[in-house]
Amino acid sequence: MMNRTCSSAAFGRTCTKLSLRGQQGASFRRLPCQRQLHVVCSTNAPKVLLTREHGKNDKMLSALTKLNMHCIELPLIEHAPGPDRSKLVHVLKEEKHDWVAITSPESATVFLDAWNEAGKPQVRIAVVGGGTGEILQQAGMKPDFVATKATGKVMGAELPKVPGGDNRVLFPASAKASEDLQTSLEASGYSVVRLNTYNTIGVTNVPPEQLQQALDADVVTFGSPSAVKAWVALVGLQTANQKLNVCIGSTSARACDKVGLVKERVYYPEDPGIEGWVDCVKQAVKEHGLQAVSPAAH
């Protein structure tokens, strides 16, 4: 299996196009890449569907509209309390851990609510990436550790031991979160207390007029495996395979493969995050001959 890496002065970042081969797993070709309707530019522009939950699409919307893209927002997921939501308050009050590991903006929001309810106990916070850290910083809490790459495997491998600590990590997570972080932390010698504090639910009913506008999109963006599953369930695999599918990171890209989306039409950044996500939208648009990306007129 081989990785082929290209360079580009125009985009200057690395984007991975999903290409699965062989029985053992995935081989990736790395490519350079720089419920409400938003009409933001001419209808000749590439149409991009944003599928994150309400309030989480703003950064992508802003970045893509500056590139003269036509954005359509249709949240495909929503959050609900998880079975361990109330337990988190008790654990924060009564138990001590070397680290609290936060791996998504939603888990940061849920944690902050519980932390305030618990009386704001002293904690040491580790986050998987800058976007998650921003949620905490907006509440006045600066993370003590940020992984160099926004994946659970990297975070678990890099998390430093606390001198004199007991090597315990509290992991408030989505009920659907993978076990990558737990496995990596345990391999590093940590004991992990995982609490499923929220759940991610796919939207199943969309008004026909909104669905029709969504179906006009050239590119569909996914911020989680749940969004991938919800989109395919909503429109069917055949229709979903007619779109370019651009994911925030490898976890969502692998979900695309699992549901049967054509690997040649799936893109994701090597480093999860908004910048790389936007660059991969640009790359997908460029490779498939859609209107050239240019800054919107101001």
JSON list of N, CA and C in Angstrom, two decimals, residues 184-258:
[
{"chain": "A", "resi": 184, "resn": "SER", "atom": "N", "xyz": [-5.62, 4.06, 23.58]},
{"chain": "A", "resi": 184, "resn": "SER", "atom": "CA", "xyz": [-4.31, 4.71, 23.56]},
{"chain": "A", "resi": 184, "resn": "SER", "atom": "C", "xyz": [-3.86, 5.09, 24.96]},
{"chain": "A", "resi": 185, "resn": "LEU", "atom": "N", "xyz": [-4.77, 5.60, 25.77]},
{"chain": "A", "resi": 185, "resn": "LEU", "atom": "CA", "xyz": [-4.43, 5.97, 27.14]},
{"chain": "A", "resi": 185, "resn": "LEU", "atom": "C", "xyz": [-4.04, 4.74, 27.96]},
{"chain": "A", "resi": 186, "resn": "GLU", "atom": "N", "xyz": [-4.80, 3.67, 27.82]},
{"chain": "A", "resi": 186, "resn": "GLU", "atom": "CA", "xyz": [-4.49, 2.45, 28.57]},
{"chain": "A", "resi": 186, "resn": "GLU", "atom": "C", "xyz": [-3.15, 1.87, 28.16]},
{"chain": "A", "resi": 187, "resn": "ALA", "atom": "N", "xyz": [-2.82, 1.99, 26.85]},
{"chain": "A", "resi": 187, "resn": "ALA", "atom": "CA", "xyz": [-1.51, 1.53, 26.38]},
{"chain": "A", "resi": 187, "resn": "ALA", "atom": "C", "xyz": [-0.39, 2.38, 26.96]},
{"chain": "A", "resi": 188, "resn": "SER", "atom": "N", "xyz": [-0.71, 3.61, 27.34]},
{"chain": "A", "resi": 188, "resn": "SER", "atom": "CA", "xyz": [0.28, 4.51, 27.93]},
{"chain": "A", "resi": 188, "resn": "SER", "atom": "C", "xyz": [0.35, 4.38, 29.45]},
{"chain": "A", "resi": 189, "resn": "GLY", "atom": "N", "xyz": [-0.46, 3.49, 30.02]},
{"chain": "A", "resi": 189, "resn": "GLY", "atom": "CA", "xyz": [-0.40, 3.25, 31.46]},
{"chain": "A", "resi": 189, "resn": "GLY", "atom": "C", "xyz": [-1.45, 3.96, 32.29]},
{"chain": "A", "resi": 190, "resn": "TYR", "atom": "N", "xyz": [-2.45, 4.55, 31.64]},
{"chain": "A", "resi": 190, "resn": "TYR", "atom": "CA", "xyz": [-3.51, 5.25, 32.37]},
{"chain": "A", "resi": 190, "resn": "TYR", "atom": "C", "xyz": [-4.70, 4.32, 32.65]},
{"chain": "A", "resi": 191, "resn": "SER", "atom": "N", "xyz": [-5.41, 4.64, 33.71]},
{"chain": "A", "resi": 191, "resn": "SER", "atom": "CA", "xyz": [-6.71, 4.05, 34.00]},
{"chain": "A", "resi": 191, "resn": "SER", "atom": "C", "xyz": [-7.77, 5.06, 33.58]},
{"chain": "A", "resi": 192, "resn": "VAL", "atom": "N", "xyz": [-8.74, 4.65, 32.79]},
{"chain": "A", "resi": 192, "resn": "VAL", "atom": "CA", "xyz": [-9.70, 5.58, 32.20]},
{"chain": "A", "resi": 192, "resn": "VAL", "atom": "C", "xyz": [-11.09, 5.38, 32.79]},
{"chain": "A", "resi": 193, "resn": "VAL", "atom": "N", "xyz": [-11.68, 6.47, 33.23]},
{"chain": "A", "resi": 193, "resn": "VAL", "atom": "CA", "xyz": [-13.08, 6.47, 33.67]},
{"chain": "A", "resi": 193, "resn": "VAL", "atom": "C", "xyz": [-13.89, 7.17, 32.59]},
{"chain": "A", "resi": 194, "resn": "ARG", "atom": "N", "xyz": [-14.59, 6.39, 31.80]},
{"chain": "A", "resi": 194, "resn": "ARG", "atom": "CA", "xyz": [-15.40, 6.96, 30.71]},
{"chain": "A", "resi": 194, "resn": "ARG", "atom": "C", "xyz": [-16.85, 7.13, 31.16]},
{"chain": "A", "resi": 195, "resn": "LEU", "atom": "N", "xyz": [-17.38, 8.33, 30.92]},
{"chain": "A", "resi": 195, "resn": "LEU", "atom": "CA", "xyz": [-18.79, 8.61, 31.18]},
{"chain": "A", "resi": 195, "resn": "LEU", "atom": "C", "xyz": [-19.44, 9.06, 29.89]},
{"chain": "A", "resi": 196, "resn": "ASN", "atom": "N", "xyz": [-20.49, 8.38, 29.48]},
{"chain": "A", "resi": 196, "resn": "ASN", "atom": "CA", "xyz": [-21.21, 8.75, 28.26]},
{"chain": "A", "resi": 196, "resn": "ASN", "atom": "C", "xyz": [-22.21, 9.86, 28.61]},
{"chain": "A", "resi": 197, "resn": "THR", "atom": "N", "xyz": [-21.76, 11.09, 28.48]},
{"chain": "A", "resi": 197, "resn": "THR", "atom": "CA", "xyz": [-22.52, 12.23, 28.99]},
{"chain": "A", "resi": 197, "resn": "THR", "atom": "C", "xyz": [-23.52, 12.81, 28.00]},
{"chain": "A", "resi": 198, "resn": "TYR", "atom": "N", "xyz": [-23.38, 12.47, 26.72]},
{"chain": "A", "resi": 198, "resn": "TYR", "atom": "CA", "xyz": [-24.36, 12.93, 25.74]},
{"chain": "A", "resi": 198, "resn": "TYR", "atom": "C", "xyz": [-24.43, 11.94, 24.60]},
{"chain": "A", "resi": 199, "resn": "ASN", "atom": "N", "xyz": [-25.47, 12.06, 23.80]},
{"chain": "A", "resi": 199, "resn": "ASN", "atom": "CA", "xyz": [-25.64, 11.18, 22.66]},
{"chain": "A", "resi": 199, "resn": "ASN", "atom": "C", "xyz": [-25.87, 12.02, 21.41]},
{"chain": "A", "resi": 200, "resn": "THR", "atom": "N", "xyz": [-25.46, 11.50, 20.28]},
{"chain": "A", "resi": 200, "resn": "THR", "atom": "CA", "xyz": [-25.65, 12.18, 18.99]},
{"chain": "A", "resi": 200, "resn": "THR", "atom": "C", "xyz": [-26.70, 11.43, 18.20]},
{"chain": "A", "resi": 201, "resn": "ILE", "atom": "N", "xyz": [-27.74, 12.14, 17.79]},
{"chain": "A", "resi": 201, "resn": "ILE", "atom": "CA", "xyz": [-28.88, 11.52, 17.13]},
{"chain": "A", "resi": 201, "resn": "ILE", "atom": "C", "xyz": [-29.02, 12.09, 15.72]},
{"chain": "A", "resi": 202, "resn": "GLY", "atom": "N", "xyz": [-29.18, 11.23, 14.75]},
{"chain": "A", "resi": 202, "resn": "GLY", "atom": "CA", "xyz": [-29.38, 11.67, 13.38]},
{"chain": "A", "resi": 202, "resn": "GLY", "atom": "C", "xyz": [-30.78, 12.17, 13.15]},
{"chain": "A", "resi": 203, "resn": "VAL", "atom": "N", "xyz": [-30.90, 13.26, 12.39]},
{"chain": "A", "resi": 203, "resn": "VAL", "atom": "CA", "xyz": [-32.21, 13.80, 12.02]},
{"chain": "A", "resi": 203, "resn": "VAL", "atom": "C", "xyz": [-32.86, 12.88, 10.99]},
{"chain": "A", "resi": 204, "resn": "THR", "atom": "N", "xyz": [-34.12, 12.57, 11.18]},
{"chain": "A", "resi": 204, "resn": "THR", "atom": "CA", "xyz": [-34.81, 11.65, 10.26]},
{"chain": "A", "resi": 204, "resn": "THR", "atom": "C", "xyz": [-35.90, 12.32, 9.44]},
{"chain": "A", "resi": 205, "resn": "ASN", "atom": "N", "xyz": [-36.40, 13.47, 9.89]},
{"chain": "A", "resi": 205, "resn": "ASN", "atom": "CA", "xyz": [-37.47, 14.15, 9.16]},
{"chain": "A", "resi": 205, "resn": "ASN", "atom": "C", "xyz": [-37.02, 15.56, 8.77]},
{"chain": "A", "resi": 206, "resn": "VAL", "atom": "N", "xyz": [-37.08, 15.85, 7.47]},
{"chain": "A", "resi": 206, "resn": "VAL", "atom": "CA", "xyz": [-36.70, 17.16, 6.94]},
{"chain": "A", "resi": 206, "resn": "VAL", "atom": "C", "xyz": [-37.82, 17.64, 6.03]},
{"chain": "A", "resi": 207, "resn": "PRO", "atom": "N", "xyz": [-38.26, 18.89, 6.17]},
{"chain": "A", "resi": 207, "resn": "PRO", "atom": "CA", "xyz": [-39.29, 19.42, 5.27]},
{"chain": "A", "resi": 207, "resn": "PRO", "atom": "C", "xyz": [-38.88, 19.24, 3.81]},
{"chain": "A", "resi": 208, "resn": "PRO", "atom": "N", "xyz": [-39.82, 18.86, 2.94]},
{"chain": "A", "resi": 208, "resn": "PRO", "atom": "CA", "xyz": [-39.48, 18.55, 1.53]},
{"chain": "A", "resi": 208, "resn": "PRO", "atom": "C", "xyz": [-38.75, 19.67, 0.81]},
{"chain": "A", "resi": 209, "resn": "GLU", "atom": "N", "xyz": [-39.16, 20.92, 1.06]},
{"chain": "A", "resi": 209, "resn": "GLU", "atom": "CA", "xyz": [-38.50, 22.03, 0.34]},
{"chain": "A", "resi": 209, "resn": "GLU", "atom": "C", "xyz": [-37.05, 22.19, 0.78]},
{"chain": "A", "resi": 210, "resn": "GLN", "atom": "N", "xyz": [-36.76, 21.95, 2.05]},
{"chain": "A", "resi": 210, "resn": "GLN", "atom": "CA", "xyz": [-35.38, 22.03, 2.52]},
{"chain": "A", "resi": 210, "resn": "GLN", "atom": "C", "xyz": [-34.55, 20.87, 2.00]},
{"chain": "A", "resi": 211, "resn": "LEU", "atom": "N", "xyz": [-35.15, 19.70, 1.95]},
{"chain": "A", "resi": 211, "resn": "LEU", "atom": "CA", "xyz": [-34.44, 18.55, 1.42]},
{"chain": "A", "resi": 211, "resn": "LEU", "atom": "C", "xyz": [-34.11, 18.75, -0.06]},
{"chain": "A", "resi": 212, "resn": "GLN", "atom": "N", "xyz": [-35.03, 19.33, -0.80]},
{"chain": "A", "resi": 212, "resn": "GLN", "atom": "CA", "xyz": [-34.77, 19.56, -2.22]},
{"chain": "A", "resi": 212, "resn": "GLN", "atom": "C", "xyz": [-33.61, 20.52, -2.42]},
{"chain": "A", "resi": 213, "resn": "GLN", "atom": "N", "xyz": [-33.54, 21.57, -1.62]},
{"chain": "A", "resi": 213, "resn": "GLN", "atom": "CA", "xyz": [-32.42, 22.50, -1.72]},
{"chain": "A", "resi": 213, "resn": "GLN", "atom": "C", "xyz": [-31.11, 21.80, -1.35]},
{"chain": "A", "resi": 214, "resn": "ALA", "atom": "N", "xyz": [-31.16, 20.92, -0.34]},
{"chain": "A", "resi": 214, "resn": "ALA", "atom": "CA", "xyz": [-29.97, 20.17, 0.04]},
{"chain": "A", "resi": 214, "resn": "ALA", "atom": "C", "xyz": [-29.50, 19.26, -1.09]},
{"chain": "A", "resi": 215, "resn": "LEU", "atom": "N", "xyz": [-30.44, 18.67, -1.81]},
{"chain": "A", "resi": 215, "resn": "LEU", "atom": "CA", "xyz": [-30.10, 17.76, -2.90]},
{"chain": "A", "resi": 215, "resn": "LEU", "atom": "C", "xyz": [-29.45, 18.47, -4.08]},
{"chain": "A", "resi": 216, "resn": "ASP", "atom": "N", "xyz": [-29.56, 19.79, -4.11]},
{"chain": "A", "resi": 216, "resn": "ASP", "atom": "CA", "xyz": [-28.90, 20.56, -5.18]},
{"chain": "A", "resi": 216, "resn": "ASP", "atom": "C", "xyz": [-27.41, 20.72, -4.94]},
{"chain": "A", "resi": 217, "resn": "ALA", "atom": "N", "xyz": [-26.93, 20.36, -3.76]},
{"chain": "A", "resi": 217, "resn": "ALA", "atom": "CA", "xyz": [-25.52, 20.57, -3.41]},
{"chain": "A", "resi": 217, "resn": "ALA", "atom": "C", "xyz": [-24.60, 19.71, -4.26]},
{"chain": "A", "resi": 218, "resn": "ASP", "atom": "N", "xyz": [-23.44, 20.28, -4.59]},
{"chain": "A", "resi": 218, "resn": "ASP", "atom": "CA", "xyz": [-22.37, 19.52, -5.25]},
{"chain": "A", "resi": 218, "resn": "ASP", "atom": "C", "xyz": [-21.51, 18.79, -4.23]},
{"chain": "A", "resi": 219, "resn": "VAL", "atom": "N", "xyz": [-21.33, 19.44, -3.07]},
{"chain": "A", "resi": 219, "resn": "VAL", "atom": "CA", "xyz": [-20.44, 18.95, -2.02]},
{"chain": "A", "resi": 219, "resn": "VAL", "atom": "C", "xyz": [-21.24, 18.83, -0.73]},
{"chain": "A", "resi": 220, "resn": "VAL", "atom": "N", "xyz": [-21.06, 17.72, -0.02]},
{"chain": "A", "resi": 220, "resn": "VAL", "atom": "CA", "xyz": [-21.68, 17.54, 1.29]},
{"chain": "A", "resi": 220, "resn": "VAL", "atom": "C", "xyz": [-20.56, 17.43, 2.31]},
{"chain": "A", "resi": 221, "resn": "THR", "atom": "N", "xyz": [-20.63, 18.22, 3.38]},
{"chain": "A", "resi": 221, "resn": "THR", "atom": "CA", "xyz": [-19.60, 18.18, 4.42]},
{"chain": "A", "resi": 221, "resn": "THR", "atom": "C", "xyz": [-20.11, 17.45, 5.65]},
{"chain": "A", "resi": 222, "resn": "PHE", "atom": "N", "xyz": [-19.22, 16.68, 6.27]},
{"chain": "A", "resi": 222, "resn": "PHE", "atom": "CA", "xyz": [-19.60, 15.88, 7.43]},
{"chain": "A", "resi": 222, "resn": "PHE", "atom": "C", "xyz": [-18.64, 16.14, 8.58]},
{"chain": "A", "resi": 223, "resn": "GLY", "atom": "N", "xyz": [-19.20, 16.44, 9.76]},
{"chain": "A", "resi": 223, "resn": "GLY", "atom": "CA", "xyz": [-18.39, 16.67, 10.94]},
{"chain": "A", "resi": 223, "resn": "GLY", "atom": "C", "xyz": [-18.39, 15.51, 11.92]},
{"chain": "A", "resi": 224, "resn": "SER", "atom": "N", "xyz": [-19.09, 14.42, 11.57]},
{"chain": "A", "resi": 224, "resn": "SER", "atom": "CA", "xyz": [-19.15, 13.26, 12.47]},
{"chain": "A", "resi": 224, "resn": "SER", "atom": "C", "xyz": [-19.67, 12.06, 11.70]},
{"chain": "A", "resi": 225, "resn": "PRO", "atom": "N", "xyz": [-19.36, 10.84, 12.17]},
{"chain": "A", "resi": 225, "resn": "PRO", "atom": "CA", "xyz": [-19.95, 9.65, 11.56]},
{"chain": "A", "resi": 225, "resn": "PRO", "atom": "C", "xyz": [-21.48, 9.65, 11.60]},
{"chain": "A", "resi": 226, "resn": "SER", "atom": "N", "xyz": [-22.05, 10.22, 12.66]},
{"chain": "A", "resi": 226, "resn": "SER", "atom": "CA", "xyz": [-23.51, 10.26, 12.77]},
{"chain": "A", "resi": 226, "resn": "SER", "atom": "C", "xyz": [-24.13, 11.06, 11.63]},
{"chain": "A", "resi": 227, "resn": "ALA", "atom": "N", "xyz": [-23.46, 12.13, 11.21]},
{"chain": "A", "resi": 227, "resn": "ALA", "atom": "CA", "xyz": [-23.98, 12.93, 10.10]},
{"chain": "A", "resi": 227, "resn": "ALA", "atom": "C", "xyz": [-23.91, 12.14, 8.80]},
{"chain": "A", "resi": 228, "resn": "VAL", "atom": "N", "xyz": [-22.85, 11.38, 8.62]},
{"chain": "A", "resi": 228, "resn": "VAL", "atom": "CA", "xyz": [-22.74, 10.53, 7.42]},
{"chain": "A", "resi": 228, "resn": "VAL", "atom": "C", "xyz": [-23.91, 9.56, 7.36]},
{"chain": "A", "resi": 229, "resn": "LYS", "atom": "N", "xyz": [-24.15, 8.86, 8.46]},
{"chain": "A", "resi": 229, "resn": "LYS", "atom": "CA", "xyz": [-25.23, 7.87, 8.50]},
{"chain": "A", "resi": 229, "resn": "LYS", "atom": "C", "xyz": [-26.59, 8.52, 8.29]},
{"chain": "A", "resi": 230, "resn": "ALA", "atom": "N", "xyz": [-26.78, 9.70, 8.89]},
{"chain": "A", "resi": 230, "resn": "ALA", "atom": "CA", "xyz": [-28.07, 10.38, 8.77]},
{"chain": "A", "resi": 230, "resn": "ALA", "atom": "C", "xyz": [-28.33, 10.80, 7.33]},
{"chain": "A", "resi": 231, "resn": "TRP", "atom": "N", "xyz": [-27.30, 11.30, 6.64]},
{"chain": "A", "resi": 231, "resn": "TRP", "atom": "CA", "xyz": [-27.45, 11.75, 5.25]},
{"chain": "A", "resi": 231, "resn": "TRP", "atom": "C", "xyz": [-27.80, 10.58, 4.33]},
{"chain": "A", "resi": 232, "resn": "VAL", "atom": "N", "xyz": [-27.09, 9.48, 4.46]},
{"chain": "A", "resi": 232, "resn": "VAL", "atom": "CA", "xyz": [-27.34, 8.33, 3.61]},
{"chain": "A", "resi": 232, "resn": "VAL", "atom": "C", "xyz": [-28.73, 7.74, 3.89]},
{"chain": "A", "resi": 233, "resn": "ALA", "atom": "N", "xyz": [-29.11, 7.72, 5.15]},
{"chain": "A", "resi": 233, "resn": "ALA", "atom": "CA", "xyz": [-30.44, 7.23, 5.50]},
{"chain": "A", "resi": 233, "resn": "ALA", "atom": "C", "xyz": [-31.53, 8.12, 4.93]},
{"chain": "A", "resi": 234, "resn": "LEU", "atom": "N", "xyz": [-31.24, 9.41, 4.85]},
{"chain": "A", "resi": 234, "resn": "LEU", "atom": "CA", "xyz": [-32.22, 10.39, 4.40]},
{"chain": "A", "resi": 234, "resn": "LEU", "atom": "C", "xyz": [-32.41, 10.36, 2.89]},
{"chain": "A", "resi": 235, "resn": "VAL", "atom": "N", "xyz": [-31.30, 10.27, 2.13]},
{"chain": "A", "resi": 235, "resn": "VAL", "atom": "CA", "xyz": [-31.38, 10.43, 0.67]},
{"chain": "A", "resi": 235, "resn": "VAL", "atom": "C", "xyz": [-31.11, 9.14, -0.09]},
{"chain": "A", "resi": 236, "resn": "GLY", "atom": "N", "xyz": [-30.57, 8.12, 0.58]},
{"chain": "A", "resi": 236, "resn": "GLY", "atom": "CA", "xyz": [-30.25, 6.88, -0.10]},
{"chain": "A", "resi": 236, "resn": "GLY", "atom": "C", "xyz": [-28.82, 6.87, -0.60]},
{"chain": "A", "resi": 237, "resn": "LEU", "atom": "N", "xyz": [-28.24, 5.68, -0.70]},
{"chain": "A", "resi": 237, "resn": "LEU", "atom": "CA", "xyz": [-26.84, 5.55, -1.08]},
{"chain": "A", "resi": 237, "resn": "LEU", "atom": "C", "xyz": [-26.58, 6.00, -2.51]},
{"chain": "A", "resi": 238, "resn": "GLN", "atom": "N", "xyz": [-27.47, 5.71, -3.41]},
{"chain": "A", "resi": 238, "resn": "GLN", "atom": "CA", "xyz": [-27.26, 6.09, -4.81]},
{"chain": "A", "resi": 238, "resn": "GLN", "atom": "C", "xyz": [-27.15, 7.61, -4.96]},
{"chain": "A", "resi": 239, "resn": "THR", "atom": "N", "xyz": [-28.05, 8.34, -4.32]},
{"chain": "A", "resi": 239, "resn": "THR", "atom": "CA", "xyz": [-28.00, 9.80, -4.39]},
{"chain": "A", "resi": 239, "resn": "THR", "atom": "C", "xyz": [-26.77, 10.34, -3.67]},
{"chain": "A", "resi": 240, "resn": "ALA", "atom": "N", "xyz": [-26.47, 9.78, -2.51]},
{"chain": "A", "resi": 240, "resn": "ALA", "atom": "CA", "xyz": [-25.30, 10.24, -1.74]},
{"chain": "A", "resi": 240, "resn": "ALA", "atom": "C", "xyz": [-24.01, 10.06, -2.53]},
{"chain": "A", "resi": 241, "resn": "ASN", "atom": "N", "xyz": [-23.94, 9.02, -3.34]},
{"chain": "A", "resi": 241, "resn": "ASN", "atom": "CA", "xyz": [-22.74, 8.75, -4.13]},
{"chain": "A", "resi": 241, "resn": "ASN", "atom": "C", "xyz": [-22.57, 9.68, -5.32]},
{"chain": "A", "resi": 242, "resn": "GLN", "atom": "N", "xyz": [-23.58, 10.48, -5.61]},
{"chain": "A", "resi": 242, "resn": "GLN", "atom": "CA", "xyz": [-23.47, 11.45, -6.68]},
{"chain": "A", "resi": 242, "resn": "GLN", "atom": "C", "xyz": [-22.80, 12.75, -6.21]},
{"chain": "A", "resi": 243, "resn": "LYS", "atom": "N", "xyz": [-22.61, 12.89, -4.91]},
{"chain": "A", "resi": 243, "resn": "LYS", "atom": "CA", "xyz": [-22.03, 14.11, -4.34]},
{"chain": "A", "resi": 243, "resn": "LYS", "atom": "C", "xyz": [-20.54, 13.91, -4.06]},
{"chain": "A", "resi": 244, "resn": "LEU", "atom": "N", "xyz": [-19.83, 15.03, -3.88]},
{"chain": "A", "resi": 244, "resn": "LEU", "atom": "CA", "xyz": [-18.49, 15.00, -3.32]},
{"chain": "A", "resi": 244, "resn": "LEU", "atom": "C", "xyz": [-18.64, 15.09, -1.82]},
{"chain": "A", "resi": 245, "resn": "ASN", "atom": "N", "xyz": [-17.98, 14.21, -1.10]},
{"chain": "A", "resi": 245, "resn": "ASN", "atom": "CA", "xyz": [-18.17, 14.10, 0.35]},
{"chain": "A", "resi": 245, "resn": "ASN", "atom": "C", "xyz": [-16.89, 14.50, 1.06]},
{"chain": "A", "resi": 246, "resn": "VAL", "atom": "N", "xyz": [-16.95, 15.57, 1.84]},
{"chain": "A", "resi": 246, "resn": "VAL", "atom": "CA", "xyz": [-15.75, 16.13, 2.47]},
{"chain": "A", "resi": 246, "resn": "VAL", "atom": "C", "xyz": [-15.95, 16.10, 3.99]},
{"chain": "A", "resi": 247, "resn": "CYS", "atom": "N", "xyz": [-15.04, 15.40, 4.66]},
{"chain": "A", "resi": 247, "resn": "CYS", "atom": "CA", "xyz": [-15.15, 15.14, 6.10]},
{"chain": "A", "resi": 247, "resn": "CYS", "atom": "C", "xyz": [-14.17, 15.98, 6.89]},
{"chain": "A", "resi": 248, "resn": "ILE", "atom": "N", "xyz": [-14.50, 16.22, 8.15]},
{"chain": "A", "resi": 248, "resn": "ILE", "atom": "CA", "xyz": [-13.62, 17.00, 9.03]},
{"chain": "A", "resi": 248, "resn": "ILE", "atom": "C", "xyz": [-12.36, 16.22, 9.41]},
{"chain": "A", "resi": 249, "resn": "GLY", "atom": "N", "xyz": [-12.43, 14.89, 9.36]},
{"chain": "A", "resi": 249, "resn": "GLY", "atom": "CA", "xyz": [-11.28, 14.08, 9.72]},
{"chain": "A", "resi": 249, "resn": "GLY", "atom": "C", "xyz": [-11.46, 12.63, 9.31]},
{"chain": "A", "resi": 250, "resn": "SER", "atom": "N", "xyz": [-10.49, 11.80, 9.68]},
{"chain": "A", "resi": 250, "resn": "SER", "atom": "CA", "xyz": [-10.47, 10.42, 9.21]},
{"chain": "A", "resi": 250, "resn": "SER", "atom": "C", "xyz": [-11.60, 9.57, 9.78]},
{"chain": "A", "resi": 251, "resn": "THR", "atom": "N", "xyz": [-12.07, 9.87, 10.98]},
{"chain": "A", "resi": 251, "resn": "THR", "atom": "CA", "xyz": [-13.13, 9.07, 11.58]},
{"chain": "A", "resi": 251, "resn": "THR", "atom": "C", "xyz": [-14.40, 9.14, 10.74]},
{"chain": "A", "resi": 252, "resn": "SER", "atom": "N", "xyz": [-14.77, 10.35, 10.33]},
{"chain": "A", "resi": 252, "resn": "SER", "atom": "CA", "xyz": [-15.96, 10.52, 9.48]},
{"chain": "A", "resi": 252, "resn": "SER", "atom": "C", "xyz": [-15.72, 9.92, 8.10]},
{"chain": "A", "resi": 253, "resn": "ALA", "atom": "N", "xyz": [-14.48, 10.03, 7.59]},
{"chain": "A", "resi": 253, "resn": "ALA", "atom": "CA", "xyz": [-14.17, 9.44, 6.29]},
{"chain": "A", "resi": 253, "resn": "ALA", "atom": "C", "xyz": [-14.32, 7.94, 6.30]},
{"chain": "A", "resi": 254, "resn": "ARG", "atom": "N", "xyz": [-13.91, 7.30, 7.38]},
{"chain": "A", "resi": 254, "resn": "ARG", "atom": "CA", "xyz": [-14.07, 5.86, 7.47]},
{"chain": "A", "resi": 254, "resn": "ARG", "atom": "C", "xyz": [-15.54, 5.47, 7.59]},
{"chain": "A", "resi": 255, "resn": "ALA", "atom": "N", "xyz": [-16.33, 6.35, 8.20]},
{"chain": "A", "resi": 255, "resn": "ALA", "atom": "CA", "xyz": [-17.77, 6.10, 8.25]},
{"chain": "A", "resi": 255, "resn": "ALA", "atom": "C", "xyz": [-18.36, 6.13, 6.84]},
{"chain": "A", "resi": 256, "resn": "CYS", "atom": "N", "xyz": [-17.84, 7.03, 6.00]},
{"chain": "A", "resi": 256, "resn": "CYS", "atom": "CA", "xyz": [-18.27, 7.07, 4.59]},
{"chain": "A", "resi": 256, "resn": "CYS", "atom": "C", "xyz": [-18.01, 5.74, 3.91]},
{"chain": "A", "resi": 257, "resn": "ASP", "atom": "N", "xyz": [-16.84, 5.19, 4.15]},
{"chain": "A", "resi": 257, "resn": "ASP", "atom": "CA", "xyz": [-16.49, 3.90, 3.55]},
{"chain": "A", "resi": 257, "resn": "ASP", "atom": "C", "xyz": [-17.41, 2.79, 4.07]},
{"chain": "A", "resi": 258, "resn": "LYS", "atom": "N", "xyz": [-17.71, 2.83, 5.35]},
{"chain": "A", "resi": 258, "resn": "LYS", "atom": "CA", "xyz": [-18.53, 1.77, 5.95]},
{"chain": "A", "resi": 258, "resn": "LYS", "atom": "C", "xyz": [-19.95, 1.75, 5.39]}
]
